[in-house]
Structures are given as structure tokens and as C-alpha cells.
Backbone as JSON, one array per atom type, in Angstrom:
{
  "sequence": "MHLRVILPVLGDSLVAAVRAEVAHWAAPGTRFDVVTLARGTASIESEYDEALAGPGILERVAEAVEDGGDGVFVDCFGDPAVPAAREIAGFPVVGGFEPAVLTALSLGERVGVLTVLPNVVPMLRSLARRHGVETRLGAIEVVNVPVLGLDGEGEALVELLAARGREAVARGQADVLVLGCTGMLGVAEAVRARLADEGAPVPVVDPTAAAVTWLERAHRLGLRPSRTTYLEPPAKHRVP",
  "N": [[1.19, -1.44, 0.14], [0.47, 2.54, -0.9], [0.28, 5.28, 0.46], [-0.34, 8.54, 1.33], [-0.11, 10.73, 4.0], [-1.23, 13.12, 4.73], [-0.54, 16.39, 6.13], [-1.63, 19.22, 7.38], [-0.89, 21.95, 7.7], [1.35, 24.56, 7.13], [4.75, 25.14, 6.28], [7.86, 23.11, 7.64], [7.86, 22.17, 10.3], [6.9, 20.3, 11.54], [6.6, 17.44, 10.65], [9.06, 15.76, 11.18], [8.05, 14.79, 13.21], [5.68, 13.33, 13.01], [6.04, 11.79, 10.1], [7.45, 10.17, 12.03], [5.99, 8.61, 14.05], [2.89, 7.48, 12.48], [5.01, 6.06, 11.08], [5.49, 4.28, 12.88], [2.68, 3.28, 13.88], [1.84, 2.01, 10.8], [1.45, -0.73, 8.26], [4.16, -3.2, 8.14], [4.3, -3.48, 5.15], [3.09, -1.41, 4.22], [4.34, 1.5, 2.06], [4.46, 5.08, 3.07], [4.36, 8.75, 2.81], [5.08, 12.03, 3.92], [3.2, 15.3, 3.44], [2.97, 18.61, 3.21], [1.84, 21.84, 3.1], [1.19, 24.41, 0.19], [-0.2, 26.43, 0.26], [-1.64, 28.02, 2.67], [-2.55, 27.38, 6.93], [-1.05, 27.79, 10.65], [-1.55, 26.38, 11.49], [-4.59, 24.02, 12.5], [-7.63, 25.68, 14.06], [-10.11, 25.95, 13.81], [-13.11, 27.59, 12.12], [-12.31, 29.36, 10.42], [-9.43, 28.69, 9.7], [-9.42, 26.4, 9.18], [-10.98, 26.39, 6.08], [-9.81, 27.96, 5.06], [-7.12, 25.81, 4.94], [-8.29, 24.53, 2.75], [-8.37, 24.4, 0.23], [-5.48, 24.16, -0.59], [-4.94, 21.07, 0.81], [-6.61, 19.98, -0.72], [-5.46, 20.18, -3.53], [-2.92, 18.18, -2.67], [-4.31, 16.08, -2.4], [-4.55, 15.92, -5.35], [-2.51, 15.15, -5.99], [-2.08, 13.06, -5.0], [-3.13, 11.27, -6.62], [-2.72, 11.49, -8.62], [-0.12, 10.35, -8.45], [-0.39, 7.65, -8.49], [-0.98, 6.72, -5.76], [-3.14, 4.97, -3.18], [-4.15, 5.3, -0.89], [-5.14, 8.51, 1.4], [-4.18, 10.22, 4.32], [-5.88, 12.61, 5.94], [-4.11, 14.9, 7.92], [-5.77, 15.52, 11.04], [-7.47, 16.15, 13.45], [-9.91, 17.23, 12.95], [-10.62, 16.49, 10.19], [-10.67, 18.23, 7.82], [-11.85, 19.13, 4.98], [-12.35, 16.38, 3.72], [-15.17, 15.75, 3.03], [-14.85, 16.61, -0.16], [-12.06, 15.67, -0.71], [-12.79, 12.8, -1.1], [-14.68, 12.91, -3.46], [-12.64, 13.69, -5.41], [-10.79, 11.47, -5.47], [-10.27, 7.86, -6.27], [-9.78, 6.12, -4.19], [-9.57, 5.4, -0.85], [-9.82, 7.95, 1.58], [-9.29, 9.48, 4.99], [-9.7, 11.54, 7.81], [-8.51, 12.48, 11.1], [-10.77, 12.18, 13.23], [-12.91, 10.79, 12.54], [-12.39, 7.72, 11.97], [-11.19, 7.35, 14.77], [-13.16, 7.89, 16.81], [-15.47, 6.35, 15.46], [-13.73, 3.88, 15.99], [-14.12, 4.09, 19.23], [-16.53, 3.72, 19.65], [-17.28, 1.1, 18.94], [-16.28, -0.17, 21.57], [-16.98, 0.71, 23.94], [-19.7, 2.7, 25.71], [-20.45, 5.33, 25.97], [-18.37, 8.3, 24.56], [-15.95, 10.12, 24.81], [-14.29, 13.01, 24.23], [-10.74, 14.31, 24.19], [-9.18, 17.8, 23.54], [-8.13, 20.15, 22.08], [-8.76, 23.26, 22.16], [-11.0, 25.92, 22.92], [-12.43, 26.52, 20.89], [-12.4, 24.96, 18.55], [-14.54, 22.63, 19.73], [-16.9, 23.27, 18.74], [-16.89, 22.85, 16.31], [-15.92, 20.18, 16.38], [-18.29, 18.87, 18.04], [-20.1, 19.57, 15.6], [-18.89, 17.68, 13.53], [-20.02, 15.08, 15.29], [-22.89, 14.97, 14.41], [-22.63, 15.23, 12.39], [-22.65, 12.57, 11.39], [-23.89, 11.23, 12.59], [-23.5, 10.26, 15.55], [-23.82, 11.91, 17.21], [-25.31, 11.28, 19.88], [-24.46, 9.75, 21.52], [-21.78, 10.87, 21.81], [-20.45, 12.99, 24.47], [-18.34, 13.4, 26.78], [-16.5, 16.39, 26.44], [-13.69, 17.43, 26.64], [-11.21, 20.1, 27.6], [-7.82, 21.2, 27.04], [-6.6, 22.77, 26.99], [-4.29, 24.11, 25.3], [-2.55, 24.83, 22.65], [-2.72, 24.08, 19.44], [0.06, 24.4, 18.45], [2.24, 24.19, 20.6], [2.05, 21.37, 21.43], [3.83, 19.92, 21.28], [6.33, 20.92, 22.89], [5.25, 19.91, 25.95], [4.97, 17.41, 27.02], [5.27, 16.05, 29.17], [3.71, 16.84, 31.08], [1.33, 17.08, 29.94], [0.53, 14.2, 29.0], [-0.61, 14.56, 32.27], [-2.08, 16.91, 32.23], [-4.26, 15.74, 30.14], [-4.94, 13.33, 31.43], [-6.01, 14.4, 33.17], [-8.23, 16.01, 32.81], [-9.46, 13.63, 31.29], [-10.3, 11.73, 33.42], [-12.54, 13.24, 34.88], [-14.22, 13.49, 33.26], [-15.2, 10.77, 32.93], [-15.18, 10.46, 35.33], [-18.12, 12.01, 35.65], [-19.27, 10.24, 34.32], [-19.57, 10.88, 31.57], [-17.66, 9.73, 29.73], [-17.23, 6.19, 27.81], [-14.72, 5.76, 27.06], [-12.21, 7.16, 25.63], [-10.84, 9.81, 23.25], [-8.34, 10.51, 22.17], [-8.64, 13.84, 20.94], [-6.68, 15.6, 19.01], [-4.65, 15.41, 16.6], [-2.56, 16.6, 17.06], [-1.89, 15.14, 19.12], [1.06, 13.96, 20.0], [2.28, 10.49, 20.78], [1.19, 10.01, 22.9], [-1.12, 8.49, 24.24], [-0.91, 6.18, 25.54], [0.57, 6.68, 27.24], [-1.7, 8.07, 29.12], [-3.6, 6.05, 29.58], [-2.35, 3.67, 30.72], [-1.97, 6.11, 33.17], [-4.47, 6.32, 33.96], [-5.31, 4.2, 34.59], [-4.26, 3.26, 37.0], [-5.55, 5.1, 38.35], [-7.58, 4.46, 39.21], [-9.31, 4.56, 36.99], [-10.42, 2.29, 34.6], [-10.35, 2.92, 31.69], [-10.55, 2.68, 27.76], [-8.06, 4.64, 25.72], [-8.03, 5.73, 23.1], [-5.86, 6.67, 20.17], [-5.49, 8.73, 17.74], [-4.22, 9.11, 14.96], [-3.09, 6.5, 14.6], [-5.4, 5.36, 14.75], [-6.21, 6.3, 12.02], [-4.59, 5.6, 10.06], [-4.37, 2.21, 10.13], [-7.01, 1.55, 9.83], [-7.22, 2.73, 6.85], [-5.58, 1.12, 6.34], [-6.48, -1.12, 6.45], [-9.03, -0.9, 4.84], [-8.01, -0.55, 2.45], [-6.79, -3.69, 1.94], [-9.19, -4.77, 2.24], [-10.36, -3.73, 0.0], [-11.66, -1.88, -0.45], [-13.61, 1.31, -1.34], [-15.09, 4.84, -1.53], [-18.07, 5.05, -1.81], [-19.94, 6.47, -4.98], [-21.88, 6.68, -5.11], [-22.92, 8.06, -2.78], [-20.0, 9.88, -3.09], [-20.18, 11.54, -5.3], [-18.19, 11.66, -8.66], [-17.23, 15.23, -9.07], [-18.65, 17.35, -11.58], [-18.49, 18.1, -14.21], [-16.48, 21.27, -15.45], [-15.93, 25.06, -15.5], [-13.15, 25.82, -13.46], [-11.48, 27.1, -11.24], [-8.27, 27.04, -10.18]],
  "CA": [[0.16, -0.35, 0.23], [1.02, 3.62, -0.72], [0.22, 6.41, 1.56], [-0.47, 10.01, 1.8], [-0.28, 11.41, 4.67], [-1.23, 15.68, 4.01], [-0.15, 17.32, 7.45], [-2.55, 20.4, 6.55], [0.19, 23.03, 7.82], [2.56, 25.53, 6.52], [6.0, 24.5, 7.04], [7.56, 21.21, 8.2], [8.68, 21.93, 11.34], [6.23, 18.32, 12.79], [6.76, 16.52, 9.84], [9.56, 14.47, 11.76], [7.68, 14.02, 14.9], [4.31, 12.84, 12.56], [6.65, 10.66, 10.09], [8.14, 8.64, 13.03], [4.25, 8.02, 14.72], [2.82, 6.96, 11.07], [5.77, 4.59, 11.12], [5.41, 3.57, 14.41], [1.53, 2.81, 13.49], [2.04, 1.41, 9.74], [2.0, -2.35, 8.62], [5.74, -3.31, 7.34], [4.34, -3.67, 3.4], [3.02, 0.09, 4.01], [4.39, 2.59, 1.7], [3.46, 6.02, 3.04], [5.61, 9.95, 2.98], [4.57, 12.81, 4.75], [4.01, 16.49, 2.81], [2.66, 19.9, 4.01], [0.68, 22.69, 2.25], [1.69, 25.35, 0.3], [-1.03, 27.73, 1.28], [-2.87, 27.39, 4.44], [-2.45, 27.97, 7.83], [0.27, 27.61, 10.39], [-2.11, 25.09, 12.4], [-6.14, 23.99, 12.49], [-7.51, 25.07, 15.31], [-11.46, 27.33, 13.7], [-13.36, 26.84, 10.83], [-11.73, 29.61, 9.5], [-8.72, 28.33, 9.63], [-10.11, 24.73, 8.03], [-12.0, 27.28, 5.2], [-8.22, 28.66, 4.67], [-6.54, 25.11, 4.37], [-8.94, 23.66, 2.42], [-7.91, 24.42, -1.57], [-4.09, 23.92, -0.4], [-5.07, 19.69, 1.46], [-7.02, 19.09, -2.29], [-3.95, 20.02, -4.04], [-2.05, 17.7, -2.15], [-4.32, 14.81, -2.38], [-4.97, 15.5, -6.57], [-1.51, 14.94, -6.57], [-1.19, 11.5, -4.1], [-4.41, 10.77, -7.13], [-1.76, 11.49, -9.53], [0.45, 9.47, -8.17], [-0.97, 6.26, -8.15], [-1.79, 6.43, -4.43], [-3.87, 3.73, -1.89], [-4.79, 5.89, 0.31], [-4.38, 9.57, 1.7], [-4.61, 10.63, 5.9], [-5.49, 14.17, 6.19], [-3.62, 14.44, 9.2], [-5.92, 16.57, 11.44], [-9.2, 15.47, 13.89], [-10.51, 18.45, 12.21], [-11.81, 16.24, 9.33], [-10.62, 19.14, 6.66], [-11.83, 18.99, 3.44], [-12.71, 15.01, 3.32], [-15.92, 15.21, 1.88], [-14.38, 16.67, -0.73], [-11.16, 14.52, -1.55], [-13.39, 11.39, -1.39], [-15.21, 12.95, -4.94], [-12.11, 13.35, -6.62], [-9.97, 10.53, -5.04], [-10.4, 6.94, -5.78], [-9.28, 5.63, -2.92], [-9.96, 5.95, 1.11], [-9.38, 9.46, 2.51], [-9.76, 9.96, 6.06], [-9.69, 12.74, 8.77], [-8.93, 12.2, 12.47], [-12.26, 11.95, 13.92], [-14.15, 9.53, 11.75], [-11.63, 6.33, 12.23], [-11.05, 7.33, 16.11], [-14.96, 7.71, 16.81], [-15.62, 5.3, 15.43], [-13.09, 3.07, 16.24], [-14.01, 3.85, 19.89], [-18.06, 3.65, 19.63], [-17.28, -0.06, 19.13], [-15.3, -0.02, 22.58], [-17.78, 2.01, 24.95], [-21.52, 3.45, 25.47], [-20.21, 6.74, 25.66], [-17.75, 8.53, 23.92], [-15.25, 11.79, 25.48], [-12.73, 13.62, 23.46], [-10.05, 15.52, 24.36], [-9.34, 18.52, 22.75], [-7.16, 21.41, 22.32], [-8.81, 24.42, 22.94], [-11.87, 25.76, 23.11], [-12.77, 26.94, 19.61], [-12.43, 23.2, 17.73], [-15.96, 22.33, 20.09], [-18.7, 23.38, 17.69], [-16.34, 21.98, 14.95], [-15.97, 18.66, 16.64], [-19.95, 18.79, 17.43], [-20.93, 19.57, 14.37], [-18.84, 16.5, 12.84], [-20.9, 14.67, 15.41], [-23.77, 14.95, 13.91], [-22.19, 14.76, 9.78], [-22.47, 11.14, 11.44], [-24.72, 10.1, 13.65], [-23.24, 9.86, 16.77], [-24.16, 12.73, 18.57], [-25.9, 11.12, 21.68], [-23.26, 8.78, 22.03], [-20.27, 12.1, 22.02], [-20.56, 12.67, 25.48], [-17.71, 15.13, 27.67], [-15.52, 17.08, 24.97], [-12.79, 18.22, 27.68], [-9.65, 20.89, 26.57], [-6.42, 21.14, 27.75], [-6.31, 24.64, 26.93], [-2.54, 24.22, 25.51], [-2.69, 25.07, 21.35], [-1.3, 23.22, 18.46], [1.6, 24.13, 17.96], [2.17, 24.55, 21.68], [1.39, 20.37, 22.38], [5.21, 19.26, 21.45], [6.89, 21.03, 24.05], [4.33, 19.81, 27.28], [5.8, 16.38, 27.46], [4.36, 14.88, 31.16], [2.65, 18.08, 31.96], [-0.01, 16.74, 28.66], [-0.32, 13.05, 29.77], [-1.14, 15.34, 33.09], [-4.16, 17.52, 31.71], [-4.76, 14.55, 29.68], [-5.59, 12.52, 32.34], [-7.43, 14.68, 34.61], [-9.54, 15.65, 31.99], [-10.44, 12.4, 30.88], [-10.69, 11.49, 34.6], [-13.49, 13.67, 35.36], [-15.14, 13.39, 32.16], [-15.41, 9.33, 32.95], [-16.28, 10.19, 36.74], [-19.0, 11.99, 35.75], [-20.35, 9.28, 33.46], [-19.68, 11.26, 30.21], [-17.04, 8.78, 28.72], [-16.88, 5.35, 28.86], [-13.54, 5.63, 25.83], [-12.03, 8.53, 25.65], [-10.87, 9.87, 22.54], [-7.83, 12.06, 21.83], [-9.46, 15.34, 20.24], [-5.95, 16.22, 18.26], [-3.24, 14.41, 15.9], [-0.72, 17.0, 17.53], [-0.9, 14.64, 20.43], [1.81, 11.87, 19.56], [2.7, 8.84, 20.68], [0.93, 10.03, 24.85], [-1.87, 7.82, 24.59], [-0.53, 4.11, 25.97], [0.43, 7.0, 29.03], [-2.89, 8.78, 29.24], [-4.51, 5.21, 29.33], [-2.49, 3.35, 31.72], [-2.12, 6.8, 33.77], [-6.02, 7.17, 34.41], [-5.95, 3.12, 35.13], [-3.52, 2.82, 38.17], [-6.26, 5.78, 39.59], [-8.96, 4.3, 39.29], [-10.72, 4.71, 36.01], [-9.76, 1.75, 33.47], [-11.08, 2.34, 30.45], [-10.08, 2.82, 26.37], [-7.7, 5.96, 24.82], [-7.67, 6.11, 21.15], [-4.93, 7.48, 19.56], [-6.03, 9.64, 16.29], [-3.17, 8.75, 13.76], [-3.45, 5.39, 14.85], [-6.62, 4.7, 14.4], [-6.47, 6.33, 10.75], [-2.95, 4.68, 9.43], [-5.15, 1.06, 10.27], [-8.55, 1.68, 9.03], [-7.39, 2.96, 5.66], [-4.65, 0.12, 5.36], [-7.86, -2.53, 6.58], [-10.12, -0.89, 3.99], [-7.06, -1.42, 1.49], [-7.17, -5.0, 1.74], [-10.86, -5.58, 1.75], [-10.33, -3.48, -1.76], [-12.95, -0.76, -0.29], [-13.23, 2.64, -2.08], [-15.93, 6.06, -1.22], [-19.03, 4.93, -2.28], [-19.46, 7.01, -5.72], [-23.37, 7.09, -5.18], [-22.19, 9.49, -2.17], [-19.03, 10.96, -3.3], [-20.22, 11.56, -6.89], [-17.41, 13.26, -9.15], [-17.98, 16.99, -9.38], [-19.51, 17.66, -12.81], [-17.17, 19.44, -15.55], [-17.28, 23.02, -15.26], [-14.45, 26.0, -15.29], [-12.55, 26.03, -12.08], [-9.3, 28.75, -10.74], [-7.98, 25.86, -9.1]],
  "C": [[0.66, 1.31, 0.0], [-0.07, 4.31, 0.0], [0.54, 7.39, 2.02], [-0.57, 10.86, 2.87], [-0.07, 13.09, 4.36], [-1.11, 16.28, 5.5], [-0.58, 18.94, 6.86], [-2.03, 21.88, 7.41], [1.02, 23.85, 6.71], [3.77, 25.34, 7.51], [5.97, 23.45, 7.39], [8.58, 21.5, 9.44], [7.82, 20.6, 12.73], [5.97, 17.47, 11.88], [7.48, 15.23, 10.65], [8.78, 13.72, 12.36], [6.28, 13.29, 13.89], [4.81, 11.87, 11.36], [7.1, 9.5, 11.65], [6.99, 8.51, 14.12], [4.14, 7.36, 13.68], [3.7, 5.77, 10.99], [5.46, 3.69, 11.82], [3.58, 2.53, 14.52], [1.51, 1.56, 11.77], [2.19, -0.36, 9.85], [3.99, -2.17, 7.74], [5.53, -3.89, 5.71], [3.85, -2.1, 3.37], [3.57, 0.7, 3.74], [4.1, 3.97, 2.29], [5.59, 6.94, 3.42], [3.78, 10.77, 3.24], [4.46, 14.17, 3.62], [2.56, 17.05, 3.51], [1.99, 20.62, 2.91], [1.46, 23.55, 1.71], [1.59, 26.56, 0.61], [-1.9, 27.06, 2.15], [-2.91, 28.32, 5.0], [-1.31, 27.5, 8.84], [-0.94, 26.24, 11.54], [-3.69, 25.41, 12.18], [-6.84, 23.68, 13.59], [-9.38, 26.06, 15.68], [-11.55, 26.53, 12.39], [-12.9, 27.44, 9.81], [-10.82, 29.33, 8.79], [-8.47, 26.75, 8.52], [-10.29, 25.81, 6.57], [-10.11, 27.45, 4.68], [-7.62, 27.43, 3.94], [-7.53, 23.58, 3.49], [-8.49, 23.22, 0.36], [-6.04, 23.85, -1.54], [-4.04, 22.07, -0.16], [-5.9, 19.34, -0.08], [-6.15, 19.12, -3.27], [-3.34, 18.97, -4.15], [-2.32, 15.99, -2.66], [-4.92, 14.34, -4.13], [-3.24, 14.76, -7.16], [-0.84, 13.59, -5.96], [-2.37, 10.31, -5.87], [-2.87, 10.27, -8.77], [-0.57, 10.51, -9.63], [0.46, 7.75, -8.01], [-1.12, 5.45, -6.94], [-2.74, 5.63, -4.74], [-4.67, 4.72, -1.63], [-4.72, 6.8, 1.07], [-5.22, 9.88, 3.58], [-4.37, 11.71, 5.75], [-5.28, 14.33, 7.5], [-3.88, 15.57, 10.14], [-7.08, 15.96, 12.11], [-10.26, 16.39, 13.24], [-11.75, 17.04, 11.07], [-11.39, 17.72, 7.8], [-10.96, 18.97, 5.43], [-11.95, 17.38, 2.73], [-13.57, 14.66, 2.64], [-15.04, 15.29, 0.76], [-13.53, 15.63, -1.9], [-11.55, 13.34, -1.9], [-13.54, 12.08, -2.54], [-13.97, 13.02, -5.21], [-11.13, 12.54, -6.51], [-10.47, 9.09, -5.73], [-10.12, 6.15, -5.1], [-9.48, 6.25, -1.74], [-9.5, 7.19, 0.82], [-9.9, 9.47, 3.41], [-8.57, 10.57, 6.8], [-8.87, 11.8, 9.97], [-10.25, 11.58, 12.8], [-12.95, 10.84, 13.5], [-13.69, 8.37, 12.14], [-11.6, 6.2, 14.04], [-12.71, 7.09, 16.75], [-14.95, 6.54, 16.86], [-15.77, 3.57, 15.6], [-13.57, 2.79, 18.09], [-15.26, 4.1, 20.13], [-18.09, 1.82, 19.65], [-16.49, -1.34, 20.56], [-15.82, 0.18, 24.07], [-19.24, 2.18, 25.05], [-21.25, 4.49, 25.12], [-18.66, 6.96, 25.72], [-17.2, 10.02, 24.64], [-14.26, 12.35, 24.98], [-11.87, 14.72, 24.4], [-8.85, 16.0, 24.0], [-7.85, 19.31, 23.18], [-7.71, 22.19, 22.77], [-10.18, 24.36, 22.49], [-12.26, 26.38, 21.8], [-12.96, 25.95, 18.92], [-14.05, 22.6, 18.82], [-16.75, 21.95, 19.82], [-17.98, 22.75, 17.09], [-16.63, 20.51, 15.64], [-17.7, 18.39, 16.88], [-21.03, 18.93, 16.54], [-20.31, 18.22, 13.63], [-20.03, 15.46, 13.89], [-22.07, 14.52, 14.72], [-23.97, 14.78, 12.49], [-22.86, 12.91, 10.68], [-23.01, 10.51, 11.95], [-25.14, 10.28, 14.36], [-23.17, 11.2, 17.77], [-24.67, 12.38, 20.2], [-25.26, 10.09, 22.02], [-21.76, 9.64, 22.81], [-21.05, 12.39, 23.33], [-19.3, 13.43, 25.63], [-16.91, 15.11, 26.38], [-14.32, 17.79, 26.06], [-11.62, 18.84, 27.08], [-9.01, 21.14, 27.64], [-5.85, 22.92, 27.11], [-4.41, 24.66, 26.66], [-2.75, 24.02, 23.17], [-2.08, 23.97, 20.42], [-0.1, 22.47, 18.29], [2.23, 24.54, 18.99], [2.96, 22.84, 22.05], [2.85, 19.61, 22.31], [6.37, 19.46, 22.73], [6.31, 20.81, 25.13], [5.09, 18.56, 27.58], [4.45, 15.67, 28.9], [3.58, 15.81, 31.22], [1.52, 17.51, 30.62], [-0.11, 15.0, 29.36], [-1.07, 13.95, 30.93], [-2.39, 16.16, 32.91], [-4.21, 16.89, 31.01], [-5.93, 13.95, 30.2], [-6.27, 13.22, 33.56], [-7.98, 15.12, 34.13], [-10.52, 14.92, 31.64], [-10.74, 11.96, 32.47], [-12.2, 12.18, 35.18], [-14.79, 13.65, 34.53], [-15.59, 11.37, 32.69], [-15.92, 9.4, 34.42], [-17.88, 10.72, 36.61], [-20.43, 11.86, 34.96], [-20.14, 9.31, 31.89], [-18.7, 10.64, 29.52], [-16.62, 7.34, 29.3], [-14.95, 5.27, 28.3], [-13.5, 7.37, 25.82], [-11.05, 8.86, 23.96], [-9.1, 11.05, 22.39], [-7.92, 12.86, 20.62], [-8.21, 15.64, 19.53], [-5.07, 15.29, 17.77], [-2.2, 14.59, 16.69], [-0.24, 16.26, 18.62], [-0.53, 13.41, 20.29], [2.32, 11.59, 20.37], [2.38, 9.81, 23.22], [-0.1, 9.08, 25.12], [-1.79, 6.07, 25.55], [-0.44, 5.28, 27.73], [-0.61, 7.78, 29.2], [-3.56, 7.2, 29.81], [-4.28, 4.72, 30.64], [-2.39, 4.95, 33.17], [-4.01, 6.71, 34.76], [-6.26, 5.32, 34.61], [-5.05, 3.04, 36.28], [-4.86, 4.39, 39.03], [-7.72, 5.56, 39.24], [-10.35, 4.12, 38.17], [-10.33, 3.86, 34.39], [-10.47, 1.54, 32.09], [-9.57, 2.89, 29.09], [-9.03, 4.78, 25.76], [-6.65, 5.77, 23.43], [-6.9, 6.93, 20.91], [-5.54, 7.84, 18.05], [-5.04, 9.16, 14.72], [-2.88, 7.08, 13.52], [-4.33, 4.03, 13.67], [-7.05, 5.07, 12.71], [-5.81, 5.61, 10.3], [-4.45, 3.53, 9.13], [-5.87, 1.03, 10.04], [-7.88, 1.68, 7.2], [-6.55, 1.56, 5.31], [-6.0, -1.65, 5.52], [-8.83, -2.04, 5.29], [-8.74, -1.16, 2.36], [-6.72, -2.45, 0.81], [-7.51, -5.88, 1.94], [-10.75, -5.06, 0.27], [-11.86, -2.49, -1.48], [-12.17, 0.95, -1.3], [-14.76, 3.25, -1.78], [-17.1, 4.98, -1.95], [-19.26, 6.23, -3.75], [-21.26, 7.18, -5.49], [-23.42, 8.28, -3.56], [-21.8, 10.46, -2.3], [-19.12, 11.04, -4.53], [-18.94, 12.32, -7.2], [-17.91, 14.45, -9.43], [-17.87, 16.82, -10.82], [-17.97, 19.22, -13.67], [-17.88, 20.81, -14.86], [-15.18, 23.55, -15.32], [-14.56, 26.36, -14.25], [-10.99, 26.63, -12.13], [-9.58, 27.53, -9.75], [-6.45, 26.88, -8.31]]
}
């Protein structure tokens, strides 16, 4: 399988960390590359950011089609431009939200999300409605750390996530937790272990892990986006 990972940000500062994380989860037969945007934003933390990043994401998806790719992971929990990407790609495309939340729904009744800033909470609620899972999405807790600040938090980030997750579990608003930002790299197991030690033995789903393995499974099964949902765009004049 050839997987294109689209990191929907400007600049290459996050590429090495994302490449290492994807390599950790990818199967031995999966080849992948990581690309960033030529135009967009430094990070996606609002609807405005998502709208600005959309054209750059779709440019990279079109390149993946031309390169003969087998799948695309848009490396953001907000799933930016994913439905549009499925219209122009003949292979599976996912962001971080859908595979992580659908995985979590198979592990417990109520799903809680641990995310970055209050700005993204309405976006996540909207995604839940789009996917018809709003009645099982419980707490959305924020740690008040911006995406570009996550890398420097280390153990402090684990403690913040565990504290917010513990509160959600205690209130009965989460039986499974999902890390609500793909920039929360390599901390899911530490958060799960911390919660288990503190009497809250719940699964913690890593969105990058869920996305990569989801795409690999779809490729192995020979599945593609449905053309009765994601129809090819009608031919017309467009300014790319």
C-alpha cells in the first residue's frame, strides 16, 4: 500500500514527528510519505483555519491521485476537506475524527474527546451530527494548549489529558476516550495507564493509529468511497 499523509499546515516543523508516529503504526508492507501545504495556515483550530486550508489540502489529494496512491490521511482531527477529497479520489480518504470515534464506539457506550482549545468544540459537535453519533458523544474536554504548543508539553500534557479524562469518566460522560488532536503524538498509552492506575480503566484511542490502520484495512479489503455518496464533481470551469 502507498499512503499519502497530508499534514495540513504550513512549514515542515512537524514533519519528522508525524513521520515517526505514522511509521510506528504502519504495517510492514505500507509505504508512506508526508507532505505539507503550499498555502493554508500554521495549524487548524477554527472553521476559518479549516476553510483556508481546504484548497491546499485538495491540491495534495490531486497529487496523490496522479502519483497512483492507495489512500490519504489528512492529518487533522477536524477532518478538513475530507468529503471533498473523497469526490476527487478513487481511494479511501480519512481525517482523524471519523476513524477514531467509530473505533471508540465499538469499545464503550459513551465517547469522550480530549482536545486542545474551546474554539474546536463546536467543530467536533458538528462532525458528530454529520456522522450521526451525537447521542453517544459525551464530554468534550479541553486542555487549553494550542496545537503548536503540544510538542513541548511532554509529561505535563499526559497529566492534563489524564485529569480531564478522569473528570469525564467520573461524571459518567465517557466510557472510552479519544485524543481530539492528531498533534497529541505518542501519549495515548501513557494516558490510559495513568487513568487505570487511578481507578478509571477505560480505552484511550489515538487518532493517528486509528486512521492509519483504518486505511490499511480498507485497502486490504479492496474498499473505495461509494460513488452514490461521493459523486465525481461535474465538469465545469474552475480556478484552482
